[in-house]
Coordinates of C-alpha atoms in Angstrom, one line a residue:
Chain A
M196 CA -33.7 -9.3 8.2
G197 CA -34.0 -13.0 7.4
W198 CA -30.7 -13.0 5.8
R199 CA -28.7 -15.9 7.5
A200 CA -26.0 -18.0 6.0
R201 CA -26.8 -21.7 6.6
E202 CA -24.1 -23.4 8.7
W203 CA -21.8 -25.2 6.3
P204 CA -20.4 -28.7 7.5
L205 CA -16.7 -28.3 7.8
P206 CA -14.4 -31.3 6.5
A207 CA -12.7 -32.7 9.5
T208 CA -9.2 -32.0 7.9
L209 CA -9.8 -28.2 8.0
G210 CA -9.6 -28.0 11.7
S211 CA -5.9 -27.7 11.8
M212 CA -5.6 -25.3 8.7
T213 CA -4.0 -22.5 10.7
T214 CA -1.2 -24.2 12.4
S215 CA 1.4 -21.5 13.0
G216 CA 4.9 -22.2 11.7
E217 CA 3.9 -24.5 9.0
P218 CA 5.1 -23.0 5.7
F219 CA 1.8 -21.1 3.9
V220 CA 2.3 -23.1 0.7
D221 CA 2.0 -26.5 2.5
R222 CA -1.1 -25.2 4.4
L223 CA -2.5 -24.1 0.9
A224 CA -1.8 -27.5 -0.5
R225 CA -3.8 -29.1 2.4
A226 CA -6.7 -26.6 1.7
M227 CA -6.8 -27.3 -1.8
A228 CA -6.9 -31.1 -1.2
A229 CA -9.7 -31.0 1.5
T230 CA -11.8 -28.8 -0.6
R231 CA -11.0 -30.3 -4.2
S232 CA -10.5 -26.5 -5.2
I233 CA -8.0 -24.1 -6.7
A234 CA -10.6 -21.2 -6.3
C235 CA -10.1 -18.2 -4.2
V236 CA -13.1 -15.9 -3.3
G237 CA -12.5 -12.2 -3.2
L238 CA -14.4 -10.2 -0.7
D239 CA -14.3 -6.8 -2.2
P240 CA -17.6 -5.6 -0.5
V241 CA -19.1 -2.3 -1.9
L242 CA -22.2 -0.8 -0.1
E243 CA -24.3 -0.3 -3.1
K244 CA -24.1 -3.8 -4.3
L245 CA -25.2 -5.6 -1.0
P246 CA -28.8 -7.3 -0.8
A247 CA -31.2 -4.9 0.9
A248 CA -31.6 -7.4 3.7
A249 CA -28.0 -7.1 4.6
R250 CA -28.2 -3.4 5.2
E251 CA -31.6 -3.1 6.7
G252 CA -31.3 -1.5 10.0
R253 CA -27.5 -1.7 10.0
S254 CA -24.7 1.2 9.8
D255 CA -22.8 0.7 6.6
V256 CA -19.5 -0.7 8.2
D257 CA -21.9 -3.2 10.1
A258 CA -23.8 -3.9 6.8
I259 CA -20.6 -4.8 5.1
G260 CA -19.4 -6.9 8.1
H261 CA -22.7 -8.9 8.0
F262 CA -22.7 -9.4 4.3
C263 CA -19.1 -10.8 4.4
E264 CA -19.9 -13.1 7.4
G265 CA -22.6 -14.6 5.2
V266 CA -20.1 -15.1 2.4
L267 CA -17.6 -16.9 4.8
Q268 CA -20.0 -19.3 5.9
A269 CA -21.2 -19.9 2.3
V270 CA -17.9 -20.9 1.2
A271 CA -16.2 -22.2 3.9
G272 CA -15.7 -25.9 3.0
V273 CA -16.1 -25.1 -0.6
V274 CA -13.0 -23.1 -1.6
P275 CA -9.7 -23.1 0.2
V276 CA -9.0 -19.5 0.4
V277 CA -10.5 -16.2 0.7
K278 CA -9.1 -12.9 -0.1
F279 CA -9.8 -9.5 1.7
Q280 CA -9.6 -6.4 -0.2
S281 CA -8.3 -3.9 2.3
A282 CA -9.3 -0.8 0.6
C283 CA -13.1 -1.6 0.8
F284 CA -12.6 -1.7 4.6
E285 CA -9.9 1.2 5.2
R286 CA -12.4 3.6 3.6
Y287 CA -14.5 3.3 6.9
S288 CA -11.8 4.5 8.9
A289 CA -10.9 2.7 12.4
A290 CA -14.4 1.1 12.4
G291 CA -13.8 -0.6 8.8
V292 CA -10.3 -1.7 10.0
G293 CA -11.7 -3.4 13.0
K294 CA -14.4 -5.0 11.0
L295 CA -11.6 -6.3 8.6
H296 CA -9.7 -7.8 11.5
A297 CA -12.7 -9.4 12.9
L298 CA -13.6 -11.1 9.7
I299 CA -10.1 -12.4 9.0
A300 CA -10.1 -14.0 12.5
Q301 CA -13.7 -15.4 11.7
A302 CA -12.5 -16.9 8.3
R303 CA -9.7 -18.7 10.0
E304 CA -11.9 -20.1 12.5
L305 CA -14.1 -21.4 9.7
G306 CA -11.0 -23.3 8.2
L307 CA -10.5 -20.8 5.5
L308 CA -6.9 -19.7 4.6
T309 CA -6.6 -15.9 4.1
I310 CA -4.9 -13.4 1.9
L311 CA -4.9 -9.7 2.8
D312 CA -4.8 -7.9 -0.6
A313 CA -3.4 -4.7 0.6
K314 CA -0.5 -4.3 -2.0
R315 CA 1.8 -3.1 0.5
G316 CA 5.5 -1.9 -0.2
D317 CA 7.8 0.2 1.8
I318 CA 11.4 0.3 3.0
G319 CA 13.3 -1.0 6.2
V320 CA 11.7 -0.6 9.4
T321 CA 8.5 0.7 7.8
A322 CA 8.2 -2.8 6.1
E323 CA 8.5 -4.4 9.5
H324 CA 5.6 -2.3 10.6
Y325 CA 3.5 -3.3 7.6
A326 CA 4.4 -6.9 8.2
H327 CA 3.3 -6.7 11.6
A328 CA 0.0 -4.9 10.8
A329 CA -0.9 -7.6 8.0
L330 CA 0.4 -10.6 9.2
V331 CA 0.3 -10.1 13.3
A332 CA -2.4 -7.5 13.9
A333 CA -4.7 -8.4 11.3
G334 CA -3.6 -12.1 11.6
A335 CA -3.7 -12.7 7.7
D336 CA -2.2 -16.0 6.4
S337 CA -0.7 -13.9 3.4
L338 CA -0.2 -10.7 2.0
T339 CA 0.0 -8.8 -1.6
V340 CA 3.1 -6.8 -1.8
S341 CA 4.5 -4.6 -4.3
P342 CA 8.2 -5.1 -5.9
Y343 CA 8.8 -1.6 -7.0
L344 CA 11.0 -0.8 -4.2
G345 CA 13.2 -4.0 -4.6
F346 CA 13.1 -7.4 -3.0
D347 CA 15.4 -6.2 -0.1
T348 CA 12.0 -4.6 1.3
L349 CA 10.3 -7.8 1.4
E350 CA 12.6 -9.5 3.9
P351 CA 10.8 -8.4 7.0
Y352 CA 7.6 -10.2 5.8
L353 CA 9.4 -13.7 6.0
A354 CA 10.3 -13.5 9.7
A355 CA 6.6 -11.9 10.6
A356 CA 4.8 -14.0 13.3
G357 CA 7.4 -16.4 13.8
G358 CA 7.7 -17.2 9.9
G359 CA 5.5 -19.5 7.8
K360 CA 3.3 -16.6 6.4
G361 CA 2.9 -16.5 2.8
L362 CA 3.4 -13.4 0.3
F363 CA 2.1 -12.8 -3.4
V364 CA 4.2 -10.3 -5.3
L365 CA 2.7 -8.2 -7.9
V366 CA 4.3 -9.3 -11.2
R367 CA 1.7 -8.8 -13.9
T368 CA -1.9 -7.1 -13.3
S369 CA -4.9 -7.3 -15.0
N370 CA -5.8 -3.7 -15.5
P371 CA -5.4 -2.1 -19.3
G372 CA -3.0 0.4 -18.3
S373 CA -0.6 -2.1 -16.5
D374 CA 1.4 -2.4 -19.7
G375 CA 2.8 1.1 -19.3
L376 CA 5.5 0.0 -17.0
Q377 CA 5.3 -4.0 -16.9
S378 CA 5.5 -4.3 -20.8
L379 CA 8.6 -1.9 -21.3
T380 CA 11.4 -3.9 -22.8
L381 CA 14.8 -3.9 -21.2
A382 CA 18.3 -3.7 -23.1
D383 CA 18.6 -7.6 -22.5
G384 CA 15.1 -8.3 -24.2
R385 CA 13.4 -9.4 -21.3
T386 CA 10.2 -7.4 -20.3
V387 CA 10.1 -5.6 -17.0
A388 CA 7.5 -8.1 -15.7
V389 CA 9.7 -10.8 -16.7
A390 CA 12.6 -9.4 -14.7
V391 CA 10.4 -8.9 -11.8
A392 CA 9.4 -12.6 -12.1
E393 CA 13.0 -13.7 -12.1
M394 CA 13.7 -11.7 -8.9
A395 CA 10.5 -13.1 -7.4
A396 CA 11.7 -16.6 -8.2
E397 CA 15.3 -16.1 -6.7
F398 CA 13.8 -14.3 -3.5
G399 CA 11.0 -17.3 -3.4
R400 CA 13.8 -19.7 -2.5
K401 CA 14.2 -18.1 0.9
S402 CA 10.6 -19.4 1.7
M403 CA 10.2 -23.1 0.2
G404 CA 7.4 -25.7 1.5
A405 CA 8.0 -29.2 2.1
N406 CA 6.1 -29.9 -1.2
G407 CA 8.8 -28.2 -3.3
L408 CA 6.8 -24.9 -4.1
S409 CA 7.4 -21.3 -2.5
S410 CA 5.5 -19.6 0.0
I411 CA 6.2 -16.6 -1.9
G412 CA 3.8 -16.5 -4.9
A413 CA 3.2 -14.0 -7.6
V414 CA 0.1 -12.2 -8.8
V415 CA -0.5 -12.7 -12.3
G416 CA -3.6 -11.2 -14.2
A417 CA -5.8 -13.6 -16.3
T418 CA -6.1 -10.9 -18.9
K419 CA -2.3 -11.0 -19.6
A420 CA -2.3 -14.6 -21.4
G421 CA 0.4 -13.4 -24.0
D422 CA 3.0 -13.2 -21.1
A423 CA 1.7 -16.3 -19.3
A424 CA 4.1 -19.0 -20.6
A425 CA 7.3 -16.5 -20.2
L426 CA 6.1 -15.9 -16.5
R427 CA 5.8 -19.7 -15.8
R428 CA 9.1 -20.3 -17.2
A429 CA 10.7 -17.6 -15.0
M430 CA 8.6 -19.0 -12.0
P431 CA 8.4 -22.7 -12.0
D432 CA 8.0 -23.0 -8.4
Q433 CA 5.5 -20.0 -7.6
V434 CA 1.9 -20.5 -7.1
F435 CA 0.2 -17.6 -9.4
L436 CA -2.7 -15.8 -7.8
I437 CA -4.7 -15.1 -10.7
P438 CA -7.1 -12.1 -10.7
G439 CA -9.2 -11.1 -13.8
F440 CA -10.9 -14.4 -14.4
G441 CA -14.6 -14.0 -15.1
A442 CA -15.8 -10.2 -14.5
Q443 CA -12.7 -8.7 -15.9
G444 CA -12.7 -10.8 -19.0
G445 CA -10.0 -13.7 -18.3
K446 CA -11.0 -17.0 -19.9
A447 CA -10.2 -20.6 -19.3
E448 CA -7.6 -20.4 -22.4
D449 CA -5.9 -17.6 -20.4
I450 CA -5.1 -19.7 -17.5
V451 CA -4.0 -23.0 -19.3
P452 CA -0.4 -21.5 -20.2
M453 CA 0.0 -20.4 -16.5
L454 CA -0.4 -24.2 -15.4
R455 CA 2.9 -25.9 -14.1
A456 CA 3.7 -28.9 -16.2
R457 CA 6.0 -30.8 -13.7
P458 CA 4.5 -32.9 -11.1
L459 CA 5.9 -32.3 -7.7
T460 CA 8.8 -34.7 -7.0
G461 CA 8.4 -37.3 -4.1
H462 CA 4.7 -36.2 -3.6
A463 CA 1.5 -37.9 -4.4
S464 CA -0.2 -35.9 -7.4
S465 CA -2.0 -33.1 -5.8
L466 CA -4.1 -29.9 -6.7
I467 CA -1.4 -27.7 -5.9
E468 CA 1.3 -29.0 -8.4
H469 CA -0.6 -27.0 -11.1
G470 CA 0.6 -23.8 -9.1
V471 CA -2.5 -21.6 -9.7
L472 CA -4.9 -20.1 -7.3
V473 CA -7.7 -18.5 -9.3
T474 CA -9.5 -15.6 -7.4
A475 CA -13.1 -14.2 -8.2
S476 CA -15.1 -11.8 -6.6
R477 CA -18.1 -10.1 -8.1
S478 CA -19.2 -13.3 -10.0
V479 CA -19.4 -15.0 -6.8
I480 CA -20.4 -12.8 -4.0
Y481 CA -23.1 -11.0 -6.0
P482 CA -24.9 -13.9 -7.7
T483 CA -27.1 -12.8 -10.4
S484 CA -29.5 -15.6 -10.4
I485 CA -31.7 -14.1 -7.8
G486 CA -32.8 -10.7 -7.1
D487 CA -33.0 -9.7 -3.4
A488 CA -34.5 -13.0 -2.0
A489 CA -32.8 -12.9 1.2
A490 CA -33.3 -16.2 2.4
S491 CA -31.7 -18.1 -0.6
W492 CA -28.6 -15.5 -0.9
A493 CA -26.2 -17.7 1.0
E494 CA -27.2 -20.9 -0.8
E495 CA -26.6 -18.9 -4.3
V496 CA -23.3 -17.6 -3.4
S497 CA -22.3 -21.0 -2.3
K498 CA -23.6 -22.2 -5.6
S499 CA -21.5 -19.8 -7.4
A500 CA -18.7 -20.8 -5.6
Q501 CA -19.2 -24.4 -6.6
N502 CA -19.6 -23.5 -10.2
L503 CA -16.4 -21.5 -10.2
N504 CA -14.9 -24.8 -9.0
R505 CA -16.4 -26.8 -11.8
E506 CA -15.3 -24.3 -14.2
L507 CA -11.7 -24.6 -13.0
A508 CA -11.8 -28.4 -12.7
Q509 CA -12.5 -28.5 -16.3
I510 CA -9.6 -26.1 -17.1
L511 CA -7.2 -28.4 -15.3
N512 CA -8.6 -31.4 -17.1
S513 CA -8.1 -29.8 -20.7
G514 CA -4.7 -28.5 -19.7
L515 CA -3.3 -31.6 -18.9
Chain B
M41 CA 4.0 13.5 32.5
G42 CA 5.1 17.0 32.5
W43 CA 5.8 16.8 28.9
R44 CA 3.7 19.5 27.3
A45 CA 4.6 21.0 24.1
R46 CA 4.7 24.8 24.3
E47 CA 2.1 26.7 22.4
W48 CA 3.7 27.9 19.1
P49 CA 2.5 31.2 17.6
L50 CA 1.0 30.6 14.2
P51 CA 1.6 33.1 11.3
A52 CA -1.6 34.6 10.5
T53 CA -1.4 33.4 6.9
L54 CA -1.7 30.0 8.0
G55 CA -5.2 30.1 8.8
S56 CA -6.6 29.3 5.4
M57 CA -3.9 26.6 4.6
T58 CA -6.5 23.9 3.9
T59 CA -9.0 25.7 1.5
S60 CA -10.4 22.8 -0.3
G61 CA -10.5 22.8 -4.2
E62 CA -7.2 25.1 -4.5
P63 CA -4.6 22.8 -6.0
F64 CA -2.2 21.4 -3.6
V65 CA 0.8 22.7 -5.2
D66 CA -0.5 26.2 -4.7
R67 CA -1.2 25.7 -1.0
L68 CA 2.2 24.0 -0.7
A69 CA 3.8 27.2 -2.4
R70 CA 2.0 29.5 0.2
A71 CA 2.9 27.1 3.3
M72 CA 6.6 27.4 2.2
A73 CA 6.3 31.1 1.8
A74 CA 4.8 31.5 5.4
T75 CA 7.3 29.2 7.0
R76 CA 10.4 30.1 4.8
S77 CA 11.1 26.6 4.7
I78 CA 11.2 23.7 2.3
A79 CA 11.4 21.1 5.0
C80 CA 8.8 18.3 5.9
V81 CA 8.8 16.8 9.4
G82 CA 8.2 12.8 9.1
L83 CA 6.2 11.3 11.9
D84 CA 7.3 7.7 12.0
P85 CA 6.8 7.1 15.8
V86 CA 8.0 3.9 17.0
L87 CA 7.3 2.9 20.7
E88 CA 10.9 2.3 21.9
K89 CA 12.1 5.6 21.0
L90 CA 9.6 7.7 22.8
P91 CA 10.7 9.7 25.7
A92 CA 9.6 7.9 29.0
A93 CA 7.5 10.9 30.0
A94 CA 5.3 10.1 26.7
R95 CA 4.8 6.7 27.6
E96 CA 4.3 7.0 31.3
G97 CA 0.7 6.0 32.4
R98 CA -0.6 5.7 28.7
S99 CA -1.5 2.8 26.4
D100 CA 0.9 2.4 23.6
V101 CA -1.2 3.7 21.2
D102 CA -2.1 6.7 23.4
A103 CA 1.6 7.2 24.1
I104 CA 2.4 7.5 20.3
G105 CA -0.6 9.8 19.7
H106 CA 0.7 12.1 22.8
F107 CA 4.2 12.2 21.5
C108 CA 2.9 13.1 17.9
E109 CA 0.7 16.0 19.2
G110 CA 3.7 17.4 20.9
V111 CA 5.7 17.3 17.6
L112 CA 3.0 18.6 15.5
Q113 CA 2.8 21.8 18.2
A114 CA 6.5 22.0 18.1
V115 CA 6.8 22.1 14.3
A116 CA 3.7 24.1 13.5
G117 CA 4.8 27.6 11.9
V118 CA 8.4 26.3 11.5
V119 CA 7.9 23.8 8.7
P120 CA 5.1 23.8 6.0
V121 CA 4.2 20.0 5.7
V122 CA 4.1 16.9 8.0
K123 CA 4.4 13.5 6.7
F124 CA 2.6 10.6 8.6
Q125 CA 3.9 7.2 8.0
S126 CA 0.9 4.9 7.8
A127 CA 2.4 1.7 8.9
C128 CA 3.4 3.0 12.2
F129 CA -0.2 3.4 13.1
E130 CA -1.6 0.4 11.2
R131 CA 0.3 -1.7 13.5
Y132 CA -1.9 -0.8 16.4
S133 CA -4.9 -1.9 14.4
A134 CA -8.3 0.3 14.6
A135 CA -7.1 2.2 17.7
G136 CA -4.0 3.1 15.5
V137 CA -5.9 4.2 12.4
G138 CA -8.3 6.1 14.6
K139 CA -5.4 7.8 16.2
L140 CA -3.7 8.6 12.7
H141 CA -6.9 10.3 11.4
A142 CA -7.3 12.5 14.6
L143 CA -3.5 13.5 14.4
I144 CA -4.1 14.3 10.6
A145 CA -7.0 16.4 11.6
Q146 CA -5.1 18.1 14.3
A147 CA -2.2 18.9 11.9
R148 CA -4.5 20.6 9.5
E149 CA -6.0 22.7 12.5
L150 CA -2.4 23.9 13.2
G151 CA -1.9 25.1 9.7
L152 CA 0.2 22.2 8.7
L153 CA -0.1 20.6 5.2
T154 CA -0.3 16.7 5.5
I155 CA 1.2 13.8 3.3
L156 CA 0.0 10.5 4.0
D157 CA 2.8 8.1 3.4
A158 CA 1.0 4.9 2.6
K159 CA 2.5 4.2 -0.8
R160 CA -0.9 2.9 -2.1
G161 CA -1.3 1.4 -5.6
D162 CA -4.4 -0.9 -6.7
I163 CA -6.6 -1.0 -9.8
G164 CA -9.9 0.5 -10.9
V165 CA -12.5 0.6 -8.3
T166 CA -10.1 -0.5 -5.7
A167 CA -7.9 2.9 -6.3
E168 CA -11.2 4.8 -5.7
H169 CA -11.7 3.3 -2.2
Y170 CA -8.1 4.1 -1.4
A171 CA -8.4 7.5 -2.7
H172 CA -11.5 7.9 -0.1
A173 CA -9.9 6.2 2.6
A174 CA -6.7 8.4 2.4
L175 CA -7.9 11.8 1.1
V176 CA -11.6 11.9 2.4
A177 CA -11.8 9.5 5.6
A178 CA -8.1 10.2 6.8
G179 CA -8.3 13.8 5.3
A180 CA -4.9 14.0 4.2
D181 CA -3.9 16.8 1.8
S182 CA -1.9 14.5 -0.1
L183 CA -0.6 10.8 -0.6
T184 CA 2.3 8.7 -1.6
V185 CA 1.3 6.1 -4.4
S186 CA 3.1 3.4 -6.4
P187 CA 3.6 3.5 -10.1
Y188 CA 3.9 -0.3 -10.8
L189 CA 0.3 -1.0 -11.9
G190 CA 0.4 1.9 -14.4
F191 CA -0.8 5.6 -14.3
D192 CA -4.3 4.8 -15.2
T193 CA -4.6 3.7 -11.6
L194 CA -3.8 7.0 -10.5
E195 CA -6.8 8.7 -12.1
P196 CA -9.3 8.2 -9.0
Y197 CA -7.1 10.4 -6.8
L198 CA -7.3 13.3 -9.0
A199 CA -11.1 13.5 -8.3
A200 CA -11.1 12.6 -4.7
A201 CA -12.7 14.8 -2.2
G202 CA -13.7 17.2 -5.1
G203 CA -10.2 17.9 -6.4
G204 CA -7.3 19.7 -5.3
K205 CA -5.4 16.8 -3.6
G206 CA -1.9 16.1 -3.9
L207 CA 0.1 12.9 -4.9
F208 CA 3.6 11.8 -4.7
V209 CA 4.6 8.9 -7.0
L210 CA 7.3 6.8 -6.0
V211 CA 10.1 7.1 -8.7
R212 CA 13.4 6.4 -7.1
T213 CA 13.7 5.4 -3.5
S214 CA 16.5 5.8 -1.0
N215 CA 16.9 2.0 0.1
P216 CA 19.9 0.1 -1.1
G217 CA 17.8 -2.6 -2.8
S218 CA 16.0 -0.3 -5.0
D219 CA 18.5 -0.4 -8.0
G220 CA 17.2 -4.1 -8.3
L221 CA 14.2 -2.7 -10.5
Q222 CA 14.6 1.0 -10.8
S223 CA 18.1 0.9 -12.2
L224 CA 17.4 -1.9 -14.8
T225 CA 18.2 -0.3 -18.3
L226 CA 15.6 -0.3 -21.0
A227 CA 16.1 -1.1 -24.7
D228 CA 15.9 2.5 -25.3
G229 CA 18.7 3.4 -23.0
R230 CA 16.6 4.9 -20.2
T231 CA 16.6 3.4 -16.8
V232 CA 13.2 2.2 -15.3
A233 CA 13.1 5.0 -13.0
V234 CA 13.6 7.8 -15.8
A235 CA 10.7 6.0 -18.0
V236 CA 8.5 6.2 -14.6
A237 CA 9.7 9.9 -14.3
E238 CA 8.5 10.7 -17.8
M239 CA 5.0 9.0 -17.2
A240 CA 4.8 10.8 -14.0
A241 CA 5.7 14.3 -15.7
E242 CA 3.0 13.7 -18.4
F243 CA 0.3 12.4 -15.8
G244 CA 1.3 15.5 -13.8
R245 CA -0.3 17.8 -16.6
K246 CA -3.6 16.5 -15.6
S247 CA -3.3 18.5 -12.2
M248 CA -1.3 21.8 -12.6
G249 CA -1.3 24.6 -10.0
A250 CA -1.7 28.4 -10.9
N251 CA 2.1 28.6 -10.1
G252 CA 2.9 26.4 -13.0
L253 CA 4.0 23.4 -11.0
S254 CA 2.3 20.3 -10.8
S255 CA 0.1 18.9 -7.8
I256 CA 1.5 15.5 -8.6
G257 CA 4.9 15.2 -7.1
A258 CA 7.6 12.7 -7.2
V259 CA 9.6 10.6 -4.3
V260 CA 13.3 10.9 -5.3
G261 CA 15.7 9.7 -2.4
A262 CA 18.6 11.7 -1.6
T263 CA 20.9 8.9 -1.5
K264 CA 20.4 8.6 -5.5
A265 CA 22.3 11.5 -6.6
G266 CA 23.8 10.1 -9.6
D267 CA 20.1 9.8 -11.1
A268 CA 19.2 13.3 -10.0
A269 CA 19.8 15.3 -12.9
A270 CA 18.2 13.0 -15.4
L271 CA 15.2 12.6 -13.3
R272 CA 15.1 16.5 -12.8
R273 CA 15.3 16.9 -16.7
A274 CA 12.4 14.3 -16.8
M275 CA 10.2 16.1 -14.4
P276 CA 10.6 19.7 -14.9
D277 CA 7.4 20.8 -13.1
Q278 CA 7.3 18.1 -10.3
V279 CA 8.0 18.8 -6.7
F280 CA 10.6 16.1 -5.6
L281 CA 9.5 14.8 -2.0
I282 CA 13.1 13.9 -0.7
P283 CA 13.5 11.2 1.8
G284 CA 17.0 10.1 3.0
F285 CA 18.5 13.4 3.9
G286 CA 20.4 13.2 7.2
A287 CA 19.7 9.8 9.2
Q288 CA 20.0 7.7 5.7
G289 CA 23.1 9.3 4.5
G290 CA 21.9 11.9 2.0
K291 CA 24.0 15.0 1.9
A292 CA 23.6 18.6 0.7
E293 CA 25.5 17.8 -2.5
D294 CA 22.8 15.2 -3.2
I295 CA 20.2 17.9 -3.2
V296 CA 21.7 20.4 -5.5
P297 CA 21.4 18.6 -8.7
M298 CA 17.5 18.0 -7.8
L299 CA 16.8 21.7 -7.7
R300 CA 14.8 23.4 -10.6
A301 CA 17.1 25.7 -12.3
R302 CA 14.2 27.9 -14.2
P303 CA 12.2 30.6 -12.3
L304 CA 8.3 30.2 -12.3
T305 CA 7.2 32.4 -15.2
G306 CA 4.9 35.2 -14.2
H307 CA 5.3 34.8 -10.5
A308 CA 7.5 36.7 -8.0
S309 CA 10.4 34.6 -6.9
S310 CA 9.3 31.8 -4.4
L311 CA 10.7 29.1 -2.5
I312 CA 8.4 26.5 -4.4
E313 CA 10.4 27.6 -7.6
H314 CA 13.1 25.3 -6.5
G315 CA 10.9 21.9 -6.7
V316 CA 12.0 20.3 -3.5
L317 CA 10.7 19.3 -0.3
V318 CA 13.1 17.7 2.0
T319 CA 11.8 15.3 4.6
A320 CA 13.7 14.3 7.9
S321 CA 12.1 12.1 10.5
R322 CA 14.3 10.7 13.2
S323 CA 16.9 13.5 13.2
V324 CA 14.0 16.0 14.0
I325 CA 11.4 14.2 16.3
Y326 CA 14.2 12.1 18.6
P327 CA 16.6 15.0 19.0
T328 CA 19.8 13.8 20.6
S329 CA 20.9 16.9 22.4
I330 CA 18.7 16.0 25.5
G331 CA 18.2 12.7 27.3
D332 CA 15.1 12.3 28.9
A333 CA 14.3 15.8 30.0
A334 CA 10.7 16.1 29.4
A335 CA 10.2 19.7 30.0
S336 CA 12.6 20.7 27.2
W337 CA 11.5 18.0 24.6
A338 CA 9.1 20.0 22.4
E339 CA 11.7 22.9 22.5
E340 CA 14.4 20.6 21.2
V341 CA 12.1 19.3 18.4
S342 CA 11.2 22.7 17.4
K343 CA 15.1 23.7 17.4
S344 CA 15.8 20.5 15.3
A345 CA 13.2 21.6 12.7
Q346 CA 14.7 25.2 12.7
N347 CA 18.2 23.7 12.2
L348 CA 17.0 21.7 9.3
N349 CA 15.5 24.7 7.8
R350 CA 18.9 26.5 8.1
E351 CA 20.7 23.6 6.4
L352 CA 18.4 23.6 3.6
A353 CA 18.6 27.5 3.4
Q354 CA 22.3 26.9 2.9
I355 CA 21.8 24.3 0.1
L356 CA 19.4 26.7 -1.8
N357 CA 22.1 29.4 -1.5
S358 CA 24.8 27.5 -2.6
G359 CA 22.9 25.9 -5.2
L360 CA 22.0 28.9 -7.3

């Protein structure tokens, strides 16, 4: 086996990261400050891509669990947040879901904030069940949700686990076919995505942090830079969770127009004032610089995350 | 305990209901013919509503499983389809997901077609994972999906489990707040819901049954009767999965404008030609006619389903 993640020294400030009740966006601000990073590492584990050493002698779901543990240890203290792709675990039925929940708990123990990327959306009492499933049973700090059924359906998530959890509403996604619905033009000239953005901003006022930003953020793909300025105007107080950077073709110049321009009033300058959390998965968790050299894998993952941090720091510097 | 569902005699035709590869919509047509029913019973089990006899001496998740088993036995042979609300099981973590999968298998053994109501929606390879999770790992015959990310994201479901599975695309939902997005007017005069309906109809051509209808159906709430005629025009070959009848306020006159007018060419008259599958949950699985009389519970559930069948038969008669 040999594939052991090294122990990463945790900054002392990370210990209290999971304080319940404190608004998600304030916890996010502290985590960004502690790691000096606006990066999120996505855990989309796929069996075929795991290093052989992670699979050896393990069941499929145990191999995925072992691999993810290594990634968590490698990126703790390097980035503020990890994002779990629910589908990659759900495909392994109950065992996969059990593993997902254990990994979320482990991430939180390591001081990492967690996003459960499950894109849930349903009505009434069913939304309450999803809120419980994701934010209590799975114990994630935040969840991605769909706006198609209307923002009334997002209410139950605000109260879940006693409050203080975060949401990221799908507004503009990074896939080629997302234009089909999201780019349709309304009678008033707005696109569907901008209309959803305005609704998200209004809904977001129900869950503001002490830092003046909302715990209700938005998913905005890095590949949709043409819409970025309009979406930022519509959502001045939202943190954008930005997928599509790197592997899906999103570039630095796609991120710049998504940055918030205004400093946070009454607060010292802080990384969260830029209002972006950039998520990368494949480019970090499957580093190409080594083959199957098990011993150095975790170190390479950590280096990839640090490289991502440097790339993003350059974007912030150039964008201001 | 004492709460035992009676054994329901299965029509001989139901045995082959789960033939793999045969288009979902053709299997649905046979199941409707065999049961003479266009009803779907929704399993949205909530602990607080279970009869005391189902809970006695059981863990929460076992009580829900036991209750659902009783409902499945009570409605097998009475209705063609059951719909499982994924959230109600997900809230019990891995144990709940395991129970859900076992119940889906049991429903199929009883000759019931299954809908997994999970409203999934994600892009690319993630959609493949969800397709595998719902249609292979969970083994459902069909799945509810969200259109917000674009119809390219629904492609992976067509190939799952070797083909032949069904989808129901969220088009117009029954909750009050659904107007927020779905009723917005586009520059060309259509509503967002009608635009989605037209995309669903076009996408649906990729998965047509021998009977001339599509295995890609649509979710259209019974409480949105004002939109019904326009949605039926946009989706002539879609089966409408209709929630909101009964408990949520949908009435007979809301269903009538959703009925297909044209007979299926080249086929004997058949129930599926009406193009509607009406789903009811609370009004069937929690019958109000008895208190906690355990012994007769399953019989009352079966009677409620038969009452629903009669109500729907009257609608079909009045609507033609």
